[in-house]
GROMACS .gro file of C-alpha atoms in nm:
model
  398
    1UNK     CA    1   3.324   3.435   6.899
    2UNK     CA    2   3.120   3.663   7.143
    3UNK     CA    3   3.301   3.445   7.445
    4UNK     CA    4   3.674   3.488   7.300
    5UNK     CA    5   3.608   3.888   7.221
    6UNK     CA    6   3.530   3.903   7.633
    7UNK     CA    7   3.836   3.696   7.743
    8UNK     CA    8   4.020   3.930   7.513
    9UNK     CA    9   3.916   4.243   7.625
   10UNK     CA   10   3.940   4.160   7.964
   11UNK     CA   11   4.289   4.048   7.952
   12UNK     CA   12   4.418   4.320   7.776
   13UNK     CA   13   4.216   4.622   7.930
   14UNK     CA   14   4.519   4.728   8.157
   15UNK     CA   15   4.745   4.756   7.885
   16UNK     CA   16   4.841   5.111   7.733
   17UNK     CA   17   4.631   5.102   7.314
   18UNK     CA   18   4.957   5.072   7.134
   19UNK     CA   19   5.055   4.740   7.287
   20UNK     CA   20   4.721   4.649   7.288
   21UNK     CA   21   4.712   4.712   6.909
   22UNK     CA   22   4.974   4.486   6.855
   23UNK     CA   23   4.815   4.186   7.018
   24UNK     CA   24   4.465   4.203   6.884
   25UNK     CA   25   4.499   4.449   6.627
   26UNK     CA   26   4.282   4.766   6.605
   27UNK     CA   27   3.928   4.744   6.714
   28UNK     CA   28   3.596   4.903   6.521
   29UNK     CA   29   3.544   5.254   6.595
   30UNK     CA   30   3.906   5.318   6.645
   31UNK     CA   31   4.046   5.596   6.414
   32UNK     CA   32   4.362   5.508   6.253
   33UNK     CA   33   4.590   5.692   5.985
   34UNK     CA   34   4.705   5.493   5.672
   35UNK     CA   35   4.990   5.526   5.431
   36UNK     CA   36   4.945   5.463   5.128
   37UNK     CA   37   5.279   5.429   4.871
   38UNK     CA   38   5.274   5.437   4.515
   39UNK     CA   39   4.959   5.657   4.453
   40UNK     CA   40   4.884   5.864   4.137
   41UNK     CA   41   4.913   6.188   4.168
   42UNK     CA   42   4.511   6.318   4.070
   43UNK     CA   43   4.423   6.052   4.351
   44UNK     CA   44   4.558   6.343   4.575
   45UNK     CA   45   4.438   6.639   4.334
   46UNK     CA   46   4.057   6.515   4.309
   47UNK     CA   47   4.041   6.402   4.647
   48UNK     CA   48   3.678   6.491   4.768
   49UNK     CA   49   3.595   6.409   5.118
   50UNK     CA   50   3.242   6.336   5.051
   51UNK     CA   51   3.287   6.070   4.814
   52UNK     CA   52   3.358   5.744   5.047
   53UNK     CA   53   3.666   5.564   4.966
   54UNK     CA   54   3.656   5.150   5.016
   55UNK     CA   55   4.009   5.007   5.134
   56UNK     CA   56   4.013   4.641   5.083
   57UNK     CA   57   4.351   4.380   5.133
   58UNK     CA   58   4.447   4.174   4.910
   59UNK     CA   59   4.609   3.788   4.919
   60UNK     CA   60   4.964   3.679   4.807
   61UNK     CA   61   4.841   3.528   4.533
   62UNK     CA   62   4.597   3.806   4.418
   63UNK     CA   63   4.845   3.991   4.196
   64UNK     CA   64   4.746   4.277   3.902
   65UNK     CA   65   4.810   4.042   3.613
   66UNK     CA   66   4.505   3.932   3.379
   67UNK     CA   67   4.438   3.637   3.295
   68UNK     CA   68   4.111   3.426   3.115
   69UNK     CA   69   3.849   3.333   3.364
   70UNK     CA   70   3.506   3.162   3.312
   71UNK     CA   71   3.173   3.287   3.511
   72UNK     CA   72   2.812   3.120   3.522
   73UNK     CA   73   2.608   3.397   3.441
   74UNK     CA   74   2.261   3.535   3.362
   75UNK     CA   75   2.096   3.851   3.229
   76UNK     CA   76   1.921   4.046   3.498
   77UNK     CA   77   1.541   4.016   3.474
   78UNK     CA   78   1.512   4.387   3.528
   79UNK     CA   79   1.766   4.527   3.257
   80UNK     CA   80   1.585   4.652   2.927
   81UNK     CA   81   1.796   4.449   2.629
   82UNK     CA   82   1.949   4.101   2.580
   83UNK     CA   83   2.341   4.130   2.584
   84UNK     CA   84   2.546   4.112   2.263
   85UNK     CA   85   2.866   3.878   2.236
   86UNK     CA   86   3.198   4.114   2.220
   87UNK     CA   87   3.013   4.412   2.356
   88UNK     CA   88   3.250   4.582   2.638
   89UNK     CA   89   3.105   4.560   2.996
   90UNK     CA   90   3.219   4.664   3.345
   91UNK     CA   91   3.260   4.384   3.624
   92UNK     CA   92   3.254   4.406   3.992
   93UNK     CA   93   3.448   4.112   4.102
   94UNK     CA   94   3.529   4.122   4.454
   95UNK     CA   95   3.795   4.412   4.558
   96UNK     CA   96   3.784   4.540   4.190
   97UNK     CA   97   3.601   4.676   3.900
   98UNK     CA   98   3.708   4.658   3.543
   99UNK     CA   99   3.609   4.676   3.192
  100UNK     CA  100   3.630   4.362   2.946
  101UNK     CA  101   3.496   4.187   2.639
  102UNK     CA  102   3.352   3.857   2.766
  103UNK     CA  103   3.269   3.570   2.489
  104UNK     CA  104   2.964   3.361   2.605
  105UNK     CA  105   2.915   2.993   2.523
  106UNK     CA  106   2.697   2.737   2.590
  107UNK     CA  107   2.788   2.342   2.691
  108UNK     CA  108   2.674   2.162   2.394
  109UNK     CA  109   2.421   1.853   2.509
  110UNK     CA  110   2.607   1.521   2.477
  111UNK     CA  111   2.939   1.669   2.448
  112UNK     CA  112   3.215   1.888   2.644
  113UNK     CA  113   3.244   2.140   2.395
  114UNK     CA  114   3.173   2.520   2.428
  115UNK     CA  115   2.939   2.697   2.145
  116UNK     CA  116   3.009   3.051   2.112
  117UNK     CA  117   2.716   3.245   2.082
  118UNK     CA  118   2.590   3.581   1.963
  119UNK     CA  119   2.347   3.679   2.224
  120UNK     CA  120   2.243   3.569   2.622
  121UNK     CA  121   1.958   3.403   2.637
  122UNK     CA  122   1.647   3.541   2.784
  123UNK     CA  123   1.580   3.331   3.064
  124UNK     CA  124   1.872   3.089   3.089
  125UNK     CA  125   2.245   3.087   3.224
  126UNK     CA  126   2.546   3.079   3.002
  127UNK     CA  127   2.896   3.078   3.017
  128UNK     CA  128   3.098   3.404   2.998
  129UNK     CA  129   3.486   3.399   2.953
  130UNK     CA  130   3.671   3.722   2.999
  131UNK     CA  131   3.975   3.843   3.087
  132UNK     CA  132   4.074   3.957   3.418
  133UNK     CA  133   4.252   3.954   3.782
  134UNK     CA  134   4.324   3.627   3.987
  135UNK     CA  135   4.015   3.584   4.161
  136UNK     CA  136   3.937   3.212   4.342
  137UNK     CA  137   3.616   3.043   4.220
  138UNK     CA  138   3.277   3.080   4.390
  139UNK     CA  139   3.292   3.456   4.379
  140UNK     CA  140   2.992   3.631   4.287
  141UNK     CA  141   3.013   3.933   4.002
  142UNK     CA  142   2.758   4.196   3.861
  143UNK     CA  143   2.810   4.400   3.553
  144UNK     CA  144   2.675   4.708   3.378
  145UNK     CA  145   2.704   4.871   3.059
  146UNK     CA  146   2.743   5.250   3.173
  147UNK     CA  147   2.902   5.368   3.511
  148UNK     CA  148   2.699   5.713   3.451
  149UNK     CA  149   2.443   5.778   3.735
  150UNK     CA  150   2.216   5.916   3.572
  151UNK     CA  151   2.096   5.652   3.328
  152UNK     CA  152   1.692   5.629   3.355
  153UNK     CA  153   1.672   5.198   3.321
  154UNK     CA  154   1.819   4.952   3.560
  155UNK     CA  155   2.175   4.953   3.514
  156UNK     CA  156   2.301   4.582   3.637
  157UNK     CA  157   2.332   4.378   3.276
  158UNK     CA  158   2.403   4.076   3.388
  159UNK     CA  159   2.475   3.887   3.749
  160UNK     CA  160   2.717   3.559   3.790
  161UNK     CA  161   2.949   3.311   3.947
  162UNK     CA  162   3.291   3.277   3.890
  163UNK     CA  163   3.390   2.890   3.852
  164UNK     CA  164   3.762   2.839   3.709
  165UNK     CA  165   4.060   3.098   3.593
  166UNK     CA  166   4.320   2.943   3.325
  167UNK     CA  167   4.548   3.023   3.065
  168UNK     CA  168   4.287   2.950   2.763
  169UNK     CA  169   3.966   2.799   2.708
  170UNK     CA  170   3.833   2.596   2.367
  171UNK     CA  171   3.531   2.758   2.298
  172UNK     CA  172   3.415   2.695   1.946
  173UNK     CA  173   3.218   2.831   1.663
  174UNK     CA  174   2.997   2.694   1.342
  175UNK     CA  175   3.158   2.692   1.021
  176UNK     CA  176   2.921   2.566   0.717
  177UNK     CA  177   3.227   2.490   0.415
  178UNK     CA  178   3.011   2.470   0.090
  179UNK     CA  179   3.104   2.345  -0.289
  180UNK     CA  180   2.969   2.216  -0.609
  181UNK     CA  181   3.051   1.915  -0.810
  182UNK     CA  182   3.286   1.967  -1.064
  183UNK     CA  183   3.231   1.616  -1.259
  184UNK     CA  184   3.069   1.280  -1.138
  185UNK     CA  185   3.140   0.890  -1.166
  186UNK     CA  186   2.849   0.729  -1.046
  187UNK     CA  187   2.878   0.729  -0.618
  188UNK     CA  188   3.217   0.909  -0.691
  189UNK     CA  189   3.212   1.281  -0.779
  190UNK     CA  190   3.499   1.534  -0.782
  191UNK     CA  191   3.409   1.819  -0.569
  192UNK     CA  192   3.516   2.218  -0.610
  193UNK     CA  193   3.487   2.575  -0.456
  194UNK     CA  194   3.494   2.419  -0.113
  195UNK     CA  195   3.903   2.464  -0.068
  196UNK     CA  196   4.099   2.687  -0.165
  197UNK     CA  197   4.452   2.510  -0.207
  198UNK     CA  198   4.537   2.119  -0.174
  199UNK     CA  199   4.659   2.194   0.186
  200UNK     CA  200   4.321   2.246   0.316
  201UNK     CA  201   4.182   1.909   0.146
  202UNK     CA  202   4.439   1.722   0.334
  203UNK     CA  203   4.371   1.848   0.693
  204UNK     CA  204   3.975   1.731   0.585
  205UNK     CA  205   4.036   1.386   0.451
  206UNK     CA  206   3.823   1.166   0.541
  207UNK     CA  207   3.559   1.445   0.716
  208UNK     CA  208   3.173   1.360   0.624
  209UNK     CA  209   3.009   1.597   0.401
  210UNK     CA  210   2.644   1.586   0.303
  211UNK     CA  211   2.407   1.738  -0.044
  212UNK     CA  212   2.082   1.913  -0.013
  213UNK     CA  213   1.960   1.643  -0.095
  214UNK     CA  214   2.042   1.445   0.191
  215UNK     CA  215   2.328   1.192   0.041
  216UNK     CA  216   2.586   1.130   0.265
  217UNK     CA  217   2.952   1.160   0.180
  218UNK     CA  218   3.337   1.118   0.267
  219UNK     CA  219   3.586   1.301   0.136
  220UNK     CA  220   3.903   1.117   0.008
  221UNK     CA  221   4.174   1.286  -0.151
  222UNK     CA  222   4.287   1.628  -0.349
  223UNK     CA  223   4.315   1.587  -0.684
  224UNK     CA  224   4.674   1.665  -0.857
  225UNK     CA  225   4.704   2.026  -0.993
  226UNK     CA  226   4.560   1.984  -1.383
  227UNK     CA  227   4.286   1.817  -1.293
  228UNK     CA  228   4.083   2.093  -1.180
  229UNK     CA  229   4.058   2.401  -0.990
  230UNK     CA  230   4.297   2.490  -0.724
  231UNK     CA  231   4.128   2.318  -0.391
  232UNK     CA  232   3.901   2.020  -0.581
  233UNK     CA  233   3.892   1.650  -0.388
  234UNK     CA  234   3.776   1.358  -0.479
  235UNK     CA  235   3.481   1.225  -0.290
  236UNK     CA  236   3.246   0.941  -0.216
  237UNK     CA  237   2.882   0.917  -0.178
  238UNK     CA  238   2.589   0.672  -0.076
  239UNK     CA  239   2.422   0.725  -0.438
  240UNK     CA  240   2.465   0.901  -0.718
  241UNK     CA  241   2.464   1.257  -0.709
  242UNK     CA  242   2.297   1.543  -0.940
  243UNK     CA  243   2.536   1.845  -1.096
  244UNK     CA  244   2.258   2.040  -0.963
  245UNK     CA  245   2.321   1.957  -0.585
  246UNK     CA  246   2.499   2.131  -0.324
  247UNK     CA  247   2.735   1.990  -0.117
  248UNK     CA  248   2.831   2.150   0.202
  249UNK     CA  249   3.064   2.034   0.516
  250UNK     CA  250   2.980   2.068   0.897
  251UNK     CA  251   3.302   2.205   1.095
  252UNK     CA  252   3.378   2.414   1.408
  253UNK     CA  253   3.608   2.699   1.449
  254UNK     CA  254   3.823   2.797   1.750
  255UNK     CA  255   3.767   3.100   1.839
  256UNK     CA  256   3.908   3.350   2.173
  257UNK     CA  257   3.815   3.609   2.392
  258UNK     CA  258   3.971   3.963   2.287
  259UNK     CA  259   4.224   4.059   2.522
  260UNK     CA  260   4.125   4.344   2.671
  261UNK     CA  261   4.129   4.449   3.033
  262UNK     CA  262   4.086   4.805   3.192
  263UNK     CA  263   4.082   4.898   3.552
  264UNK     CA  264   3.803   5.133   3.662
  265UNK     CA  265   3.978   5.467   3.769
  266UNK     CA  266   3.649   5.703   3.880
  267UNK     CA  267   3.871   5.806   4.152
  268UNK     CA  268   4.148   5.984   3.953
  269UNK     CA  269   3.872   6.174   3.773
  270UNK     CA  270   3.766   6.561   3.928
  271UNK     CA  271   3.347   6.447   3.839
  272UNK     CA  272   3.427   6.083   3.912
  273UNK     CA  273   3.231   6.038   3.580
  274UNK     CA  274   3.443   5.757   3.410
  275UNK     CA  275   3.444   5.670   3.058
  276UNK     CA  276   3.563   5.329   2.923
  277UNK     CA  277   3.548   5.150   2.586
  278UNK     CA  278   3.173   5.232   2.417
  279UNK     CA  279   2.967   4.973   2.264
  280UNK     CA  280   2.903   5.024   1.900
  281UNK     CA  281   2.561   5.084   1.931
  282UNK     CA  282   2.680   5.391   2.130
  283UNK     CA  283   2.903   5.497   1.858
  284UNK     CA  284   2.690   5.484   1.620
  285UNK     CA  285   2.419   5.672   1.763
  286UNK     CA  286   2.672   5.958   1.849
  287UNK     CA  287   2.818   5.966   1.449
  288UNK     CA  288   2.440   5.904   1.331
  289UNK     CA  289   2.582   5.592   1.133
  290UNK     CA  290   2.360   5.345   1.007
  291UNK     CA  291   2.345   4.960   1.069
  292UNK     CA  292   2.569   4.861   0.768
  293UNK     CA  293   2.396   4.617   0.494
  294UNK     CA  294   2.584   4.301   0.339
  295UNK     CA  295   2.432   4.128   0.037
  296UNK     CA  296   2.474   3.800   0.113
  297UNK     CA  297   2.291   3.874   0.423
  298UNK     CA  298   1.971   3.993   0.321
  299UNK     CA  299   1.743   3.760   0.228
  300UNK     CA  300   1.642   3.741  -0.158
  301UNK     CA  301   1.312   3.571  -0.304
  302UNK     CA  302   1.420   3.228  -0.449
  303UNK     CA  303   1.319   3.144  -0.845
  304UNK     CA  304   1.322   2.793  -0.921
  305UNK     CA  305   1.198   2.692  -1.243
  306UNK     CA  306   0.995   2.359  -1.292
  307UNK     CA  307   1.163   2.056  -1.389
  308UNK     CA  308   1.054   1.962  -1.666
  309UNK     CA  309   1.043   1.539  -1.660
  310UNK     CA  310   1.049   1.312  -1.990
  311UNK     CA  311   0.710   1.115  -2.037
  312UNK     CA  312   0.694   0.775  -1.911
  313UNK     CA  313   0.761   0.453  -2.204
  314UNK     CA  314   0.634   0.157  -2.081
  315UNK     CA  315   0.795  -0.150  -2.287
  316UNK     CA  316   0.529  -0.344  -2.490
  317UNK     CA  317   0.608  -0.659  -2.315
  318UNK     CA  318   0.498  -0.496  -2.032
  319UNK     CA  319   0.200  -0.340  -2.115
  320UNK     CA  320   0.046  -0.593  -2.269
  321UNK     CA  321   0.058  -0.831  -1.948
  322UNK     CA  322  -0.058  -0.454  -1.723
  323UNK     CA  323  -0.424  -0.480  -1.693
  324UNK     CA  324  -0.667  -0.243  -1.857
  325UNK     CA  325  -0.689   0.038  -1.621
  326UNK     CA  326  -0.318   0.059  -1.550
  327UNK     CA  327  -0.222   0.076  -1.937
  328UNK     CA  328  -0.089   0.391  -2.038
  329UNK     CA  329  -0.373   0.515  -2.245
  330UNK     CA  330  -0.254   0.723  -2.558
  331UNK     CA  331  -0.358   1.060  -2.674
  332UNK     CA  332  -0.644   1.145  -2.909
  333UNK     CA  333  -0.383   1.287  -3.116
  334UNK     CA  334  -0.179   0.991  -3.186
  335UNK     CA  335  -0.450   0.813  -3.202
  336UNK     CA  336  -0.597   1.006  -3.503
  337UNK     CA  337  -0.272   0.975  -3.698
  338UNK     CA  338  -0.246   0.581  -3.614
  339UNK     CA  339  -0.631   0.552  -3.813
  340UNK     CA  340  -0.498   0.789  -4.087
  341UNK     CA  341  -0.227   0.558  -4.189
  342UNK     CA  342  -0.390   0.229  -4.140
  343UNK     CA  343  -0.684   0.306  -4.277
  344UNK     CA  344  -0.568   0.360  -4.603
  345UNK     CA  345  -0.431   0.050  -4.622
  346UNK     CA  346  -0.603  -0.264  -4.683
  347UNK     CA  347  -0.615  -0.614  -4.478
  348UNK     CA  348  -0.358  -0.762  -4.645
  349UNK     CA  349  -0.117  -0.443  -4.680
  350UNK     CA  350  -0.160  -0.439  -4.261
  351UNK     CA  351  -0.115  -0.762  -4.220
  352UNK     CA  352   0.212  -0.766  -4.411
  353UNK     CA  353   0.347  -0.451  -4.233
  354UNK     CA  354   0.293  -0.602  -3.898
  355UNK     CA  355   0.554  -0.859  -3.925
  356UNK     CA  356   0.901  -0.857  -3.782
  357UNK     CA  357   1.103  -0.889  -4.101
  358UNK     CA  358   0.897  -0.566  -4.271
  359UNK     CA  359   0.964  -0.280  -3.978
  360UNK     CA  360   1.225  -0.068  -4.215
  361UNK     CA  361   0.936  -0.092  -4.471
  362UNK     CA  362   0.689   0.064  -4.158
  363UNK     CA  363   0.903   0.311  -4.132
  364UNK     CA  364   0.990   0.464  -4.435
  365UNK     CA  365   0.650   0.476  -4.479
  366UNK     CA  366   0.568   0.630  -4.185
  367UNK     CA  367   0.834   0.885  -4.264
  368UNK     CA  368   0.723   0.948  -4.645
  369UNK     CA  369   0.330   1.005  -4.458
  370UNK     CA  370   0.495   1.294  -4.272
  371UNK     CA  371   0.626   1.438  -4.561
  372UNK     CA  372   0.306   1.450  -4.792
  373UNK     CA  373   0.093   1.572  -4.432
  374UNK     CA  374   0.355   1.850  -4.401
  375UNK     CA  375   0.336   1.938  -4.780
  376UNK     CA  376  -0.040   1.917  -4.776
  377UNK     CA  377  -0.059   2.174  -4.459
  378UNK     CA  378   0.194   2.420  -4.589
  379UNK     CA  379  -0.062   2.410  -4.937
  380UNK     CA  380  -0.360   2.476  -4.726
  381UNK     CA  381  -0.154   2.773  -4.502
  382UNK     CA  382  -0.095   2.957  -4.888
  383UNK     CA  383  -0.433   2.898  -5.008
  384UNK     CA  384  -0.554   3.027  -4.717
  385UNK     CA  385  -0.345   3.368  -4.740
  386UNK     CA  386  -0.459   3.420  -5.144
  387UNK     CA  387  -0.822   3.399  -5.001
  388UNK     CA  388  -0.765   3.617  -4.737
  389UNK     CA  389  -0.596   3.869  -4.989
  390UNK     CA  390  -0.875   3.835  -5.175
  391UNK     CA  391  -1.128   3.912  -4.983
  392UNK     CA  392  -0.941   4.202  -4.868
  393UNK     CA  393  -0.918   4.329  -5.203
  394UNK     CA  394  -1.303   4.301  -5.266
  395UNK     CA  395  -1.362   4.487  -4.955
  396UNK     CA  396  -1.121   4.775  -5.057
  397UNK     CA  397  -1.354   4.833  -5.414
  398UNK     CA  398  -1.664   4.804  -5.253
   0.00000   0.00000   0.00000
């Protein structure tokens, strides 16, 4: 390069500058006078002289029209907070600087597709997409919050690489569907509250859903309009499922970048002080607004009660082949009532009972037993009032 400058300059030294200029253009150091068409007027009103103005070219294929473009980026190490998703920032990108709303994503492991998210990470890259000019790929970008000099932290947010421009991206969100059963058939249950019309169960047929639990599902089919709430499917399941459980359905959500793209004018400004799109943050701290609180968000303490089981009945067949210590041993209660009755009986009375043909017998007098120890407690409850009457009576003469 140093060679070719010297061949130039020696072969063109004799020639008057203006035909020199047109050979090998102008040289550094030369002063030269621009015009400029198509300028806004407060360009020419604020024009300060001390303020250094940057003229850079532009390609053919460079022209002012936004479009979506993807960036590798990363939070700067230096700047005080994480970055939230939809928050407005200001991008240097080459020959410009605008505002925009990027979306940031992450590449899901195992798969091609792009996870919105709500923050940056701390320490890792993540995808940005944003709208803005025709830039090629491999260009570098930083971008900051507030264009003020006089902020007191480090004002780069966030620093990047450009990698692809295109008309749209798929960048995808989480969307958690949940219902309830609504009646159950052994493995098949009908499902509700997860739709809202028919329509919606037929773009999900045959999606898997899932319980609390842990049961795996498929859904099948809506049912016909009578047969439920507006929105209930049928559905299948590995086993059968409680009326208790919840069953919920894992989907993803397009989602896009807002559309918003404004050019950085400082110049056509007399303090050269300018003043985009504010964060919320920023407008909340000016209108002293608090963080707003939803219901379903905040998190509630949970109250289950205790399920309450049935005791276990082991069949007799089966008990009397279990060996002694795994018998079901009864309580000292039912016990007590067992000696009762049989002990009032003789050998022969107990011997007759016990046979097959005499159970009905067993158990009408079992039943009339229950009756005379009910009539013989609520006797002892009265006669134990009149004493207690009585006594108080004595006490009140004495």
């Amino acid at each position: 390069f140093k060679k070719q400058t010297e061949i130039n300059r020696k072969e063109f030294e004799d020639l008057p500058s203006n035909i020199r200029a047109q050979y090998e253009g102008y040289r550094p150091g030369l002063y030269i006078r621009i015009v400029l068409s198509n300028i806004p007027c407060e360009f020419v009103q604020f024009f300060n002289p001390r303020y250094p103005v940057i003229l850079g070219a532009l390609l053919a294929n460079e022209d002012s029209s936004a479009r979506l473009l993807q960036a590798r980026t990363i939070k700067h190490r230096w700047h005080a907070r994480i970055l939230k998703n939809r928050d407005p920032l200001v991008i240097s990108l080459g020959w410009r600087r605008f505002q925009t709303i990027p979306l940031y994503s992450l590449e899901d492991r195992g798969t091609t597709r792009m996870r919105a998210i709500k923050y940056t990470p701390e320490h890792m890259h993540c995808f940005a997409t944003f709208n803005g000019p025709p830039t090629p790929p491999n260009f570098g970008l930083l971008a900051y919050q507030n264009t003020s000099n006089t902020v007191s932290h480090f004002r780069i947010a966030m620093t990047g690489t450009l990698l692809e421009q295109d008309k749209s991206f798929l960048i995808y969100k989480k969307l958690k569907l949940v219902g309830v059963p609504h009646k159950i058939f052994k493995k098949t249950a009908f499902v509700k509250n997860m739709f809202s019309s028919s329509l919606e169960v037929a773009k999900f047929e045959g999606a898997a859903i899932r319980t609390v639990s842990g049961i795996r599902g498929q859904v099948k089919k809506g049912l016909k309009t009578g047969n439920g709430p507006e929105g209930t499917f049928r559905a299948t399941f590995e086993d059968k499922i409680l009326m208790s459980d919840i069953v919920f359905l894992r989907t993803w959500y397009p989602v896009e970048p807002p559309k918003y793209y404004n050019i950085v004018t400082s110049l056509l400004e007399s303090e050269k002080n300018w003043q985009g799109m504010k964060t919320v943050r920023q407008l909340r701290v000016e209108k002293q607004l608090t963080i707003p609180i939803e219901k379903d968000s905040v998190y509630r303490k949970i109250e289950r009660k205790p399920k309450e089981f049935e005791p276990l009945k082991v069949p007799k067949s089966i008990l009397q082949e279990l060996p002694f210590s795994s018998k079901v041993q009864q309580s000292s209660k039912e016990i007590s009532l067992q000696d009762k009755f049989w002990g009032n009986l003789t050998q022969q009375q107990q011997n007759l009972l016990k046979e097959p043909k005499n159970n009905e017998k067993t158990k009408l007098i079992t039943m009339l037993n229950t009756i005379k120890n009910h009539r013989l407690k609520l006797q002892y409850e009265k006669k134990k009032a009149r004493h207690e009457e009585f006594v108080k009576k004595k006490e009140e003469e004495q």
